[in-house]
Amino acid sequence: MKAYQIYHKKKAELDREFSQIPSETTYLILDNDIVTDQFPNYNELVECFSTLSNLTNLTHLRLVGARYLDELSGEELANVFGLLPQNLTHLDLSFNNFKRFSGEELSNIFASLPKNLTHLDLNHTKFDNLNREELSNAFSKLPPSLSHLSLEVWGENTRERTLEKFTSLFAAIPKSVSHLSLSECIWHPLSLKEWAQCCQAIPENVTSIDLSNTHLDRINSKYLINLESSLPHVNTVYLSIDEIKSISQEGRGKLGMMFPNAKNIVFLDSANKEIETPAYYKEQILAHELPGQQEHQQELEHQQELEHQQELEHQQELEHQQELEHQQELEHQQELEHQQELEHQQELEHQQELGRQQELERQQELERQQELERQKSQQRESKINNTTKKIDSIITELACKIDRVDHHTYKKAHEAATTLLTNLIAARNVYEDNLRANNIPHEETENQFKFTCKKAINDAKPVLEKDLGWGDYLKNLVKSLANAVITFATLGSRHSIFSYARPQSVKAVEKAAEYLEINQQNTLS
């Protein structure tokens, strides 16, 4: 297998790096660390991934923890995956965040995968936000050629959520899948009976299953019976040899009852490599032996263990000799790998710190913008209140002035003044409503208010000037109202633009509406 990896490149170099991938490459690694500075955007990724269609020998692609895909929408990610070569058979998408996608988006993403895909790794891709129906619809869009699926998942905080999560996910497994890897799944906090319930949700087309590194050795052997017949359709099981060695003979027999129709047990070492073991381990699991059933079997197993030990010692001697011959070369290689791993870890930490800093700056900018908006809103509210208070003070003074008019002697003038007061209050209310709605230009609102006030004053002026001698007062009234509006438009300026005819101080009196009501009652009396 010819492997190639794009690693620690500048964003500006990606186009050239993708175009220079050797045509004979069969295994391509495009993990999270392909770039060291800014992640490429959607159009740049499309340009890079479009070059992969030329790799006719490419069968394996690894996109582990590819954070440079996190900014893509569901539609954009589906488009990028649609550019992958159709000759691809193995795809590793582990440690990618699919939790942000809806059920429809995930369906489109799965539908865009290469049609000849046989192996798909979805470990730690997180589908917690989707319900059973959405998962089923999404998984049904996976390529029909898919036969091997990896789903490493962890339990939730509660048993109810964990049970629903596992059963929904397992029930969604496509009918084409025959091998399911649940290696390193964390079943906590489920009971063994609930664990069995989850396993029963796995469809019958799954005939091979990997249960390595699932902490089987931490389960009390006498309770393993609760898993009985939870995987009756499985005929091949992958288990960790270290875990099996830690389980008693009784426990091995009860564990075997979990898959009563299994014909083959494959043991894996700590590196997940197949390993040859004494035959009696398999026999104990497949025979479902319990204590007291075959006492003679224990003696036979002991003898087999001795023979195996002798063979193992002989093999170890040969391996030791080979190890001595190559020790220097291996030590040098290990040193190089250690240095590369150290550099990779440092770069990863740098990227993580950079990401945290960028997120902090984004949050601070958002809070600053929100504070500015809040201050602007408060300032506008304060200006509106100040303006309406000045208008209210002017209207209240008018109400007081009307209240001092003898409505019996000057009945017509009193009625004209009362009508003027009513019209000015109405104009004031409309002006305030328009300011708060803020959907009309301020200049237009101001002109409308001044026009309405001036018209109301001019309508009342002939009678009030003739009967009460209010000519100068009415002129000042027009200017006072105009100055109050101009104060709002000029951000609270304290200086009036218009000068008054008489230099009198205006005494503000509250509750103009109450004066109007009193005047109307006096008129009626």
Short mmCIF file of C-alpha atoms in Angstrom, two decimals:
data_model
loop_
_atom_site.label_atom_id
_atom_site.label_comp_id
_atom_site.label_asym_id
_atom_site.label_seq_id
_atom_site.Cartn_x
_atom_site.Cartn_y
_atom_site.Cartn_z
CA MET A 1 0.00 0.00 0.00
CA LYS A 2 1.40 3.39 -1.06
CA ALA A 3 0.62 5.97 1.65
CA TYR A 4 0.82 9.76 1.39
CA GLN A 5 0.11 12.49 3.95
CA ILE A 6 -0.36 16.24 3.66
CA TYR A 7 0.95 17.61 6.94
CA HIS A 8 1.71 21.03 8.43
CA LYS A 9 1.30 23.13 5.30
CA LYS A 10 0.42 26.76 4.89
CA LYS A 11 -3.05 27.49 3.56
CA ALA A 12 -1.58 29.11 0.46
CA GLU A 13 0.34 25.90 -0.30
CA LEU A 14 -2.66 23.55 -0.30
CA ASP A 15 -3.51 23.87 -4.01
CA ARG A 16 0.02 22.90 -4.98
CA GLU A 17 0.19 20.12 -2.35
CA PHE A 18 -3.05 18.51 -3.56
CA SER A 19 -2.02 18.73 -7.21
CA GLN A 20 1.31 17.02 -6.41
CA ILE A 21 -0.15 13.91 -4.70
CA PRO A 22 1.50 10.95 -6.48
CA SER A 23 -0.87 9.17 -8.86
CA GLU A 24 0.14 5.76 -7.43
CA THR A 25 -1.10 6.74 -3.93
CA THR A 26 -3.51 4.18 -2.46
CA TYR A 27 -3.74 5.49 1.13
CA LEU A 28 -4.18 9.27 1.67
CA ILE A 29 -4.10 11.01 5.08
CA LEU A 30 -5.82 14.42 5.33
CA ASP A 31 -6.26 14.71 9.09
CA ASN A 32 -6.79 17.89 11.10
CA ASP A 33 -3.14 18.95 10.90
CA ILE A 34 -2.88 19.53 7.12
CA VAL A 35 -2.68 23.30 7.72
CA THR A 36 -0.76 25.33 10.29
CA ASP A 37 -2.44 28.71 9.88
CA GLN A 38 -5.97 29.61 8.69
CA PHE A 39 -8.40 26.87 7.62
CA PRO A 40 -9.41 26.93 3.92
CA ASN A 41 -12.91 28.14 3.03
CA TYR A 42 -15.52 26.19 1.06
CA ASN A 43 -14.41 27.29 -2.41
CA GLU A 44 -10.77 26.52 -1.60
CA LEU A 45 -11.69 23.04 -0.32
CA VAL A 46 -13.71 22.35 -3.47
CA GLU A 47 -10.72 23.31 -5.58
CA CYS A 48 -8.39 21.06 -3.54
CA PHE A 49 -10.68 18.02 -3.31
CA SER A 50 -11.58 18.18 -7.00
CA THR A 51 -8.00 17.07 -7.76
CA LEU A 52 -8.58 13.75 -5.95
CA SER A 53 -10.69 12.45 -8.84
CA ASN A 54 -7.43 11.95 -10.73
CA LEU A 55 -6.17 9.42 -8.14
CA THR A 56 -7.51 6.27 -9.76
CA ASN A 57 -5.47 4.03 -7.42
CA LEU A 58 -6.73 5.63 -4.21
CA THR A 59 -8.72 3.17 -2.08
CA HIS A 60 -8.17 4.43 1.50
CA LEU A 61 -8.82 7.98 2.76
CA ARG A 62 -8.38 9.17 6.37
CA LEU A 63 -10.06 12.39 7.53
CA VAL A 64 -9.67 11.94 11.30
CA GLY A 65 -10.72 14.98 13.37
CA ALA A 66 -10.71 17.19 10.27
CA ARG A 67 -11.59 20.47 12.00
CA TYR A 68 -11.03 22.35 8.77
CA LEU A 69 -14.41 20.90 7.69
CA ASP A 70 -16.24 22.27 10.77
CA GLU A 71 -17.14 25.60 9.17
CA LEU A 72 -18.96 23.95 6.25
CA SER A 73 -22.73 23.70 6.15
CA GLY A 74 -24.39 20.35 5.53
CA GLU A 75 -24.89 21.16 1.85
CA GLU A 76 -21.27 22.31 1.43
CA LEU A 77 -19.86 19.19 3.14
CA ALA A 78 -22.02 16.97 0.91
CA ASN A 79 -20.64 18.79 -2.13
CA VAL A 80 -17.05 18.27 -0.93
CA PHE A 81 -17.62 14.55 -0.26
CA GLY A 82 -19.23 14.29 -3.68
CA LEU A 83 -15.81 15.09 -5.15
CA LEU A 84 -14.18 11.98 -3.63
CA PRO A 85 -13.10 9.37 -6.21
CA GLN A 86 -15.57 6.54 -6.79
CA ASN A 87 -12.82 3.94 -6.49
CA LEU A 88 -12.55 4.71 -2.76
CA THR A 89 -13.38 1.67 -0.57
CA HIS A 90 -12.21 2.70 2.93
CA LEU A 91 -13.13 6.04 4.55
CA ASP A 92 -12.22 7.07 8.12
CA LEU A 93 -14.38 9.98 9.41
CA SER A 94 -13.77 9.37 13.12
CA PHE A 95 -13.64 12.27 15.60
CA ASN A 96 -15.54 14.64 13.29
CA ASN A 97 -18.41 16.72 14.68
CA PHE A 98 -21.64 15.72 12.89
CA LYS A 99 -23.78 16.84 15.84
CA ARG A 100 -24.37 20.21 14.18
CA PHE A 101 -26.27 18.68 11.25
CA SER A 102 -30.01 18.05 11.00
CA GLY A 103 -31.37 14.68 9.91
CA GLU A 104 -31.92 15.94 6.35
CA GLU A 105 -28.39 17.37 6.13
CA LEU A 106 -26.83 14.13 7.41
CA SER A 107 -28.87 12.16 4.86
CA ASN A 108 -27.50 14.31 2.04
CA ILE A 109 -23.94 13.94 3.37
CA PHE A 110 -24.18 10.13 3.50
CA ALA A 111 -25.81 10.05 0.06
CA SER A 112 -22.80 11.91 -1.39
CA LEU A 113 -20.23 9.26 -0.32
CA PRO A 114 -18.52 7.13 -3.01
CA LYS A 115 -20.79 4.35 -4.27
CA ASN A 116 -18.13 1.60 -3.94
CA LEU A 117 -17.39 2.26 -0.27
CA THR A 118 -17.11 -0.94 1.81
CA HIS A 119 -15.52 0.27 5.10
CA LEU A 120 -16.69 3.36 7.02
CA ASP A 121 -15.36 4.51 10.41
CA LEU A 122 -17.78 6.82 12.29
CA ASN A 123 -16.20 6.56 15.75
CA HIS A 124 -16.96 9.60 17.91
CA THR A 125 -18.85 11.47 15.19
CA LYS A 126 -21.75 12.30 17.56
CA PHE A 127 -25.35 11.87 16.39
CA ASP A 128 -26.89 12.74 19.81
CA ASN A 129 -29.18 15.43 18.38
CA LEU A 130 -31.08 13.05 16.04
CA ASN A 131 -34.04 10.85 16.91
CA ARG A 132 -34.55 7.25 15.79
CA GLU A 133 -36.44 8.15 12.59
CA GLU A 134 -33.84 10.75 11.53
CA LEU A 135 -30.98 8.29 12.17
CA SER A 136 -32.73 5.55 10.20
CA ASN A 137 -33.35 7.87 7.24
CA ALA A 138 -29.75 9.11 7.28
CA PHE A 139 -28.13 5.66 7.54
CA SER A 140 -30.38 4.37 4.75
CA LYS A 141 -28.56 6.78 2.41
CA LEU A 142 -25.18 5.10 2.96
CA PRO A 143 -23.75 3.31 -0.09
CA PRO A 144 -25.34 -0.16 -0.57
CA SER A 145 -21.83 -1.60 -0.97
CA LEU A 146 -20.99 -0.82 2.69
CA SER A 147 -20.19 -4.00 4.65
CA HIS A 148 -17.99 -2.82 7.56
CA LEU A 149 -19.13 -0.09 9.96
CA SER A 150 -17.37 1.24 13.09
CA LEU A 151 -19.44 2.99 15.77
CA GLU A 152 -17.45 3.78 18.89
CA VAL A 153 -19.91 5.57 21.19
CA TRP A 154 -20.07 6.49 24.87
CA GLY A 155 -22.96 6.50 27.30
CA GLU A 156 -24.83 9.62 28.47
CA ASN A 157 -25.42 10.99 31.97
CA THR A 158 -28.64 9.02 32.51
CA ARG A 159 -29.60 5.42 31.81
CA GLU A 160 -32.72 6.51 29.87
CA ARG A 161 -30.75 8.72 27.46
CA THR A 162 -28.02 6.11 27.02
CA LEU A 163 -30.55 3.36 26.29
CA GLU A 164 -32.38 5.51 23.72
CA LYS A 165 -29.12 6.65 22.12
CA PHE A 166 -27.70 3.12 21.69
CA THR A 167 -30.94 1.43 20.56
CA SER A 168 -31.70 4.20 18.04
CA LEU A 169 -28.20 4.10 16.61
CA PHE A 170 -28.03 0.29 16.38
CA ALA A 171 -31.49 0.01 14.84
CA ALA A 172 -30.39 2.39 12.06
CA ILE A 173 -27.54 0.15 10.87
CA PRO A 174 -28.03 -0.52 7.12
CA LYS A 175 -28.95 -4.00 5.88
CA SER A 176 -25.76 -4.17 3.81
CA VAL A 177 -23.51 -4.13 6.90
CA SER A 178 -22.24 -7.57 7.98
CA HIS A 179 -19.41 -6.50 10.33
CA LEU A 180 -19.99 -4.02 13.16
CA SER A 181 -17.16 -2.68 15.32
CA LEU A 182 -18.14 -1.52 18.81
CA SER A 183 -14.56 -1.55 20.06
CA GLU A 184 -13.98 0.71 23.07
CA CYS A 185 -17.68 1.50 23.48
CA ILE A 186 -18.54 2.78 26.95
CA TRP A 187 -21.87 1.25 28.06
CA HIS A 188 -22.02 3.00 31.44
CA PRO A 189 -24.49 3.60 33.14
CA LEU A 190 -26.56 0.76 31.60
CA SER A 191 -27.31 -2.43 33.48
CA LEU A 192 -26.46 -5.73 31.77
CA LYS A 193 -30.12 -6.33 30.94
CA GLU A 194 -30.29 -2.90 29.27
CA TRP A 195 -27.03 -3.68 27.50
CA ALA A 196 -28.64 -6.85 26.16
CA GLN A 197 -31.65 -4.79 25.07
CA CYS A 198 -29.32 -2.52 23.06
CA CYS A 199 -27.61 -5.50 21.42
CA GLN A 200 -30.97 -6.92 20.43
CA ALA A 201 -31.56 -3.75 18.40
CA ILE A 202 -28.64 -4.70 16.12
CA PRO A 203 -30.15 -6.07 12.87
CA GLU A 204 -29.73 -9.74 11.91
CA ASN A 205 -27.59 -8.91 8.87
CA VAL A 206 -24.72 -8.19 11.29
CA THR A 207 -22.98 -11.57 11.61
CA SER A 208 -19.56 -10.35 12.78
CA ILE A 209 -19.00 -8.03 15.72
CA ASP A 210 -15.98 -6.48 17.48
CA LEU A 211 -16.43 -6.19 21.27
CA SER A 212 -12.77 -5.66 22.11
CA ASN A 213 -11.83 -3.17 24.84
CA THR A 214 -15.40 -2.89 26.16
CA HIS A 215 -14.36 -3.67 29.78
CA LEU A 216 -15.92 -7.14 29.85
CA ASP A 217 -13.40 -8.06 32.52
CA ARG A 218 -14.91 -5.52 34.91
CA ILE A 219 -18.26 -7.32 35.00
CA ASN A 220 -18.96 -9.73 37.84
CA SER A 221 -18.96 -13.16 36.18
CA LYS A 222 -22.18 -14.30 37.82
CA TYR A 223 -24.11 -11.45 36.14
CA LEU A 224 -22.89 -12.20 32.60
CA ILE A 225 -25.86 -14.56 32.27
CA ASN A 226 -27.99 -11.42 31.76
CA LEU A 227 -26.47 -11.06 28.28
CA GLU A 228 -27.71 -14.50 27.20
CA SER A 229 -28.83 -14.73 23.53
CA SER A 230 -28.62 -10.96 22.96
CA LEU A 231 -26.66 -11.57 19.70
CA PRO A 232 -28.06 -14.86 18.35
CA HIS A 233 -27.31 -14.02 14.69
CA VAL A 234 -23.57 -13.40 15.21
CA ASN A 235 -21.16 -16.15 14.14
CA THR A 236 -17.80 -14.28 14.47
CA VAL A 237 -16.75 -12.31 17.55
CA TYR A 238 -13.62 -10.21 18.15
CA LEU A 239 -12.51 -9.99 21.80
CA SER A 240 -9.52 -8.58 23.73
CA ILE A 241 -7.26 -11.39 24.94
CA ASP A 242 -6.26 -9.36 28.03
CA GLU A 243 -9.90 -9.02 29.06
CA ILE A 244 -10.66 -12.70 28.42
CA LYS A 245 -7.66 -13.80 30.51
CA SER A 246 -9.03 -11.73 33.41
CA ILE A 247 -12.42 -13.46 33.26
CA SER A 248 -12.95 -16.74 35.11
CA GLN A 249 -13.79 -19.97 33.35
CA GLU A 250 -17.34 -19.59 34.55
CA GLY A 251 -17.47 -16.06 33.17
CA ARG A 252 -16.14 -17.18 29.76
CA GLY A 253 -18.86 -19.78 29.50
CA LYS A 254 -21.57 -17.27 30.40
CA LEU A 255 -20.12 -14.71 28.01
CA GLY A 256 -20.36 -17.24 25.22
CA MET A 257 -24.10 -17.52 25.87
CA MET A 258 -24.37 -13.92 24.64
CA PHE A 259 -23.76 -15.22 21.07
CA PRO A 260 -24.88 -18.88 21.28
CA ASN A 261 -24.53 -19.51 17.52
CA ALA A 262 -21.00 -18.13 17.14
CA LYS A 263 -18.56 -20.45 15.34
CA ASN A 264 -15.42 -18.34 15.45
CA ILE A 265 -13.72 -16.29 18.18
CA VAL A 266 -10.88 -13.94 17.18
CA PHE A 267 -8.61 -12.58 19.90
CA LEU A 268 -6.91 -9.17 19.61
CA ASP A 269 -3.87 -7.89 21.48
CA SER A 270 -3.50 -4.40 22.98
CA ALA A 271 -2.68 -3.02 19.51
CA ASN A 272 -5.88 -4.55 18.06
CA LYS A 273 -3.85 -7.12 16.09
CA GLU A 274 -5.04 -10.71 15.78
CA ILE A 275 -3.15 -13.05 18.06
CA GLU A 276 -2.93 -16.83 18.39
CA THR A 277 -3.97 -18.14 21.82
CA PRO A 278 -4.46 -21.53 23.45
CA ALA A 279 -7.44 -23.29 21.92
CA TYR A 280 -9.16 -23.80 25.26
CA TYR A 281 -10.01 -20.09 25.54
CA LYS A 282 -12.13 -20.36 22.40
CA GLU A 283 -13.50 -23.73 23.45
CA GLN A 284 -14.63 -22.43 26.83
CA ILE A 285 -16.50 -19.54 25.22
CA LEU A 286 -18.04 -21.55 22.37
CA ALA A 287 -18.93 -24.52 24.60
CA HIS A 288 -20.57 -22.23 27.21
CA GLU A 289 -19.01 -24.30 29.96
CA LEU A 290 -20.06 -23.80 33.56
CA PRO A 291 -18.29 -25.10 36.71
CA GLY A 292 -18.79 -28.80 37.38
CA GLN A 293 -19.80 -29.73 33.85
CA GLN A 294 -16.45 -31.14 32.75
CA GLU A 295 -13.91 -31.56 35.53
CA HIS A 296 -11.61 -33.52 33.27
CA GLN A 297 -11.47 -30.54 30.93
CA GLN A 298 -9.53 -28.53 33.50
CA GLU A 299 -6.71 -31.10 33.57
CA LEU A 300 -6.64 -31.19 29.80
CA GLU A 301 -6.49 -27.43 29.66
CA HIS A 302 -3.61 -27.41 32.13
CA GLN A 303 -1.64 -29.80 29.93
CA GLN A 304 -2.39 -27.73 26.86
CA GLU A 305 -1.26 -24.63 28.69
CA LEU A 306 2.09 -26.27 29.54
CA GLU A 307 2.64 -27.31 25.95
CA HIS A 308 1.71 -23.89 24.76
CA GLN A 309 4.12 -22.33 27.27
CA GLN A 310 7.00 -24.42 26.02
CA GLU A 311 6.24 -23.50 22.44
CA LEU A 312 5.92 -19.89 23.43
CA GLU A 313 9.32 -19.91 25.18
CA HIS A 314 10.95 -21.41 22.11
CA GLN A 315 9.34 -18.80 19.91
CA GLN A 316 10.36 -16.03 22.28
CA GLU A 317 13.99 -17.19 22.09
CA LEU A 318 13.93 -16.93 18.31
CA GLU A 319 12.29 -13.53 18.44
CA HIS A 320 14.84 -12.34 20.99
CA GLN A 321 17.67 -13.24 18.68
CA GLN A 322 16.06 -11.31 15.84
CA GLU A 323 15.43 -8.40 18.16
CA LEU A 324 19.12 -8.17 19.05
CA GLU A 325 20.10 -8.01 15.39
CA HIS A 326 17.78 -5.12 14.66
CA GLN A 327 17.83 -3.28 17.97
CA GLN A 328 19.94 -0.33 16.87
CA GLU A 329 17.84 0.29 13.81
CA LEU A 330 14.65 0.08 15.83
CA GLU A 331 15.93 2.46 18.50
CA HIS A 332 16.83 4.99 15.86
CA GLN A 333 13.39 4.66 14.26
CA GLN A 334 11.67 5.00 17.63
CA GLU A 335 13.61 8.18 18.34
CA LEU A 336 12.52 9.65 15.02
CA GLU A 337 8.90 8.69 15.64
CA HIS A 338 9.04 10.15 19.14
CA GLN A 339 10.38 13.43 17.79
CA GLN A 340 7.66 13.55 15.13
CA GLU A 341 4.99 12.80 17.71
CA LEU A 342 6.33 15.52 19.98
CA GLU A 343 6.28 18.05 17.14
CA HIS A 344 2.78 16.96 16.20
CA GLN A 345 1.56 17.32 19.77
CA GLN A 346 3.09 20.77 20.09
CA GLU A 347 1.48 21.85 16.84
CA LEU A 348 -1.87 20.43 17.93
CA GLU A 349 -1.66 22.31 21.23
CA HIS A 350 -0.77 25.47 19.33
CA GLN A 351 -3.78 25.09 17.06
CA GLN A 352 -6.05 24.44 20.02
CA GLU A 353 -4.75 27.52 21.84
CA LEU A 354 -5.17 29.57 18.67
CA GLY A 355 -8.74 28.33 18.33
CA ARG A 356 -9.51 29.18 21.95
CA GLN A 357 -8.05 32.67 21.51
CA GLN A 358 -10.06 33.28 18.35
CA GLU A 359 -13.24 32.12 20.07
CA LEU A 360 -12.52 34.40 23.05
CA GLU A 361 -11.94 37.39 20.75
CA ARG A 362 -15.14 36.61 18.84
CA GLN A 363 -17.10 36.44 22.09
CA GLN A 364 -15.60 39.70 23.35
CA GLU A 365 -16.44 41.44 20.07
CA LEU A 366 -20.01 40.11 20.26
CA GLU A 367 -20.38 41.38 23.82
CA ARG A 368 -18.94 44.76 22.80
CA GLN A 369 -21.45 45.05 19.95
CA GLN A 370 -24.30 44.08 22.27
CA GLU A 371 -23.18 46.70 24.81
CA LEU A 372 -23.01 49.37 22.09
CA GLU A 373 -26.52 48.46 20.93
CA ARG A 374 -27.77 48.62 24.51
CA GLN A 375 -26.15 52.03 25.07
CA LYS A 376 -27.58 53.36 21.80
CA SER A 377 -31.02 52.12 22.80
CA GLN A 378 -30.71 53.74 26.24
CA GLN A 379 -29.51 57.00 24.70
CA ARG A 380 -32.41 57.05 22.26
CA GLU A 381 -34.89 56.26 25.01
CA SER A 382 -33.41 59.04 27.15
CA LYS A 383 -33.64 61.55 24.29
CA ILE A 384 -37.25 60.58 23.60
CA ASN A 385 -38.15 60.97 27.28
CA ASN A 386 -36.39 64.36 27.54
CA THR A 387 -38.13 65.64 24.42
CA THR A 388 -41.61 64.47 25.46
CA LYS A 389 -41.07 65.94 28.95
CA LYS A 390 -40.35 69.36 27.40
CA ILE A 391 -43.41 69.07 25.18
CA ASP A 392 -45.49 67.96 28.20
CA SER A 393 -44.22 70.97 30.17
CA ILE A 394 -45.30 73.35 27.37
CA ILE A 395 -48.72 71.68 27.04
CA THR A 396 -49.17 71.72 30.82
CA GLU A 397 -48.45 75.46 30.90
CA LEU A 398 -51.13 75.91 28.23
CA ALA A 399 -53.58 73.87 30.32
CA CYS A 400 -52.85 76.09 33.35
CA LYS A 401 -53.36 79.20 31.25
CA ILE A 402 -56.69 77.88 29.96
CA ASP A 403 -57.76 77.04 33.50
CA ARG A 404 -57.36 80.71 34.46
CA VAL A 405 -59.75 81.88 31.68
CA ASP A 406 -63.31 82.63 32.80
CA HIS A 407 -65.26 80.24 30.63
CA HIS A 408 -68.54 82.12 31.28
CA THR A 409 -67.21 85.48 30.14
CA TYR A 410 -65.03 84.10 27.32
CA LYS A 411 -66.94 80.99 26.40
CA LYS A 412 -65.94 80.96 22.72
CA ALA A 413 -62.30 81.66 23.52
CA HIS A 414 -62.30 78.98 26.23
CA GLU A 415 -63.70 76.40 23.80
CA ALA A 416 -61.10 77.35 21.16
CA ALA A 417 -58.29 77.08 23.72
CA THR A 418 -59.58 73.70 24.96
CA THR A 419 -59.74 72.40 21.37
CA LEU A 420 -56.18 73.66 20.81
CA LEU A 421 -55.02 71.82 23.95
CA THR A 422 -56.73 68.58 22.79
CA ASN A 423 -55.13 68.83 19.33
CA LEU A 424 -51.66 69.50 20.77
CA ILE A 425 -51.92 66.50 23.13
CA ALA A 426 -52.95 64.30 20.19
CA ALA A 427 -50.06 65.62 18.08
CA ARG A 428 -47.68 64.98 20.99
CA ASN A 429 -48.88 61.34 21.36
CA VAL A 430 -48.52 60.65 17.64
CA TYR A 431 -45.03 62.19 17.69
CA GLU A 432 -43.93 59.98 20.60
CA ASP A 433 -45.39 56.83 18.98
CA ASN A 434 -43.51 57.55 15.75
CA LEU A 435 -40.26 58.16 17.62
CA ARG A 436 -40.53 54.86 19.49
CA ALA A 437 -41.56 52.88 16.39
CA ASN A 438 -38.53 54.34 14.59
CA ASN A 439 -39.92 53.30 11.20
CA ILE A 440 -40.31 56.82 9.82
CA PRO A 441 -37.35 59.15 9.16
CA HIS A 442 -36.90 61.54 12.09
CA GLU A 443 -37.01 64.62 9.86
CA GLU A 444 -40.39 63.54 8.49
CA THR A 445 -41.70 62.86 12.04
CA GLU A 446 -40.45 66.27 13.21
CA ASN A 447 -41.99 68.12 10.26
CA GLN A 448 -45.32 66.31 10.73
CA PHE A 449 -45.42 67.29 14.45
CA LYS A 450 -44.52 70.95 13.80
CA PHE A 451 -47.04 71.16 10.96
CA THR A 452 -49.86 69.70 13.09
CA CYS A 453 -49.06 71.99 16.04
CA LYS A 454 -48.75 75.10 13.91
CA LYS A 455 -52.04 74.36 12.12
CA ALA A 456 -53.85 73.82 15.45
CA ILE A 457 -52.43 77.10 16.84
CA ASN A 458 -53.26 79.04 13.68
CA ASP A 459 -56.83 77.67 13.75
CA ALA A 460 -57.30 78.91 17.32
CA LYS A 461 -55.29 82.14 16.98
CA PRO A 462 -58.00 84.49 15.59
CA VAL A 463 -60.33 83.92 18.55
CA LEU A 464 -57.62 83.73 21.24
CA GLU A 465 -55.77 86.79 20.02
CA LYS A 466 -58.95 88.84 19.72
CA ASP A 467 -60.67 87.81 22.96
CA LEU A 468 -57.72 87.07 25.23
CA GLY A 469 -54.81 88.95 23.66
CA TRP A 470 -52.74 85.80 23.31
CA GLY A 471 -50.95 86.87 20.12
CA ASP A 472 -47.42 86.90 21.54
CA TYR A 473 -48.08 83.83 23.68
CA LEU A 474 -49.22 81.81 20.68
CA LYS A 475 -46.09 82.87 18.75
CA ASN A 476 -43.95 81.72 21.66
CA LEU A 477 -45.98 78.50 21.87
CA VAL A 478 -45.12 77.65 18.25
CA LYS A 479 -41.44 78.40 18.87
CA SER A 480 -41.37 76.46 22.15
CA LEU A 481 -42.76 73.33 20.53
CA ALA A 482 -40.32 73.69 17.61
CA ASN A 483 -37.39 74.13 20.02
CA ALA A 484 -38.41 71.00 21.98
CA VAL A 485 -38.33 68.93 18.79
CA ILE A 486 -35.04 70.47 17.65
CA THR A 487 -33.54 69.56 21.02
CA PHE A 488 -34.11 65.86 20.19
CA ALA A 489 -32.73 66.20 16.68
CA THR A 490 -29.53 67.89 17.93
CA LEU A 491 -28.74 65.18 20.51
CA GLY A 492 -29.97 67.14 23.50
CA SER A 493 -28.64 70.67 22.74
CA ARG A 494 -29.62 73.11 25.48
CA HIS A 495 -29.82 76.15 23.19
CA SER A 496 -33.05 77.04 21.38
CA ILE A 497 -32.88 78.16 17.78
CA PHE A 498 -35.89 80.51 17.90
CA SER A 499 -35.92 83.54 20.24
CA TYR A 500 -39.05 84.39 22.22
CA ALA A 501 -41.15 87.51 21.77
CA ARG A 502 -41.19 88.07 25.54
CA PRO A 503 -38.37 86.96 27.89
CA GLN A 504 -40.69 85.18 30.34
CA SER A 505 -39.74 82.01 32.26
CA VAL A 506 -41.91 79.01 31.55
CA LYS A 507 -43.22 77.27 34.65
CA ALA A 508 -43.78 73.53 33.99
CA VAL A 509 -46.89 72.08 35.55
CA GLU A 510 -47.53 68.34 35.51
CA LYS A 511 -50.47 66.40 34.25
CA ALA A 512 -51.85 68.50 31.39
CA ALA A 513 -54.49 65.90 30.70
CA GLU A 514 -55.92 66.43 34.20
CA TYR A 515 -56.26 70.16 33.56
CA LEU A 516 -58.06 69.44 30.33
CA GLU A 517 -60.49 67.15 32.15
CA ILE A 518 -61.10 69.82 34.84
CA ASN A 519 -61.74 72.49 32.21
CA GLN A 520 -64.23 70.28 30.41
CA GLN A 521 -66.08 69.64 33.69
CA ASN A 522 -66.19 73.41 34.41
CA THR A 523 -67.56 74.04 30.94
CA LEU A 524 -70.33 71.52 31.49
CA SER A 525 -71.19 73.10 34.84
#
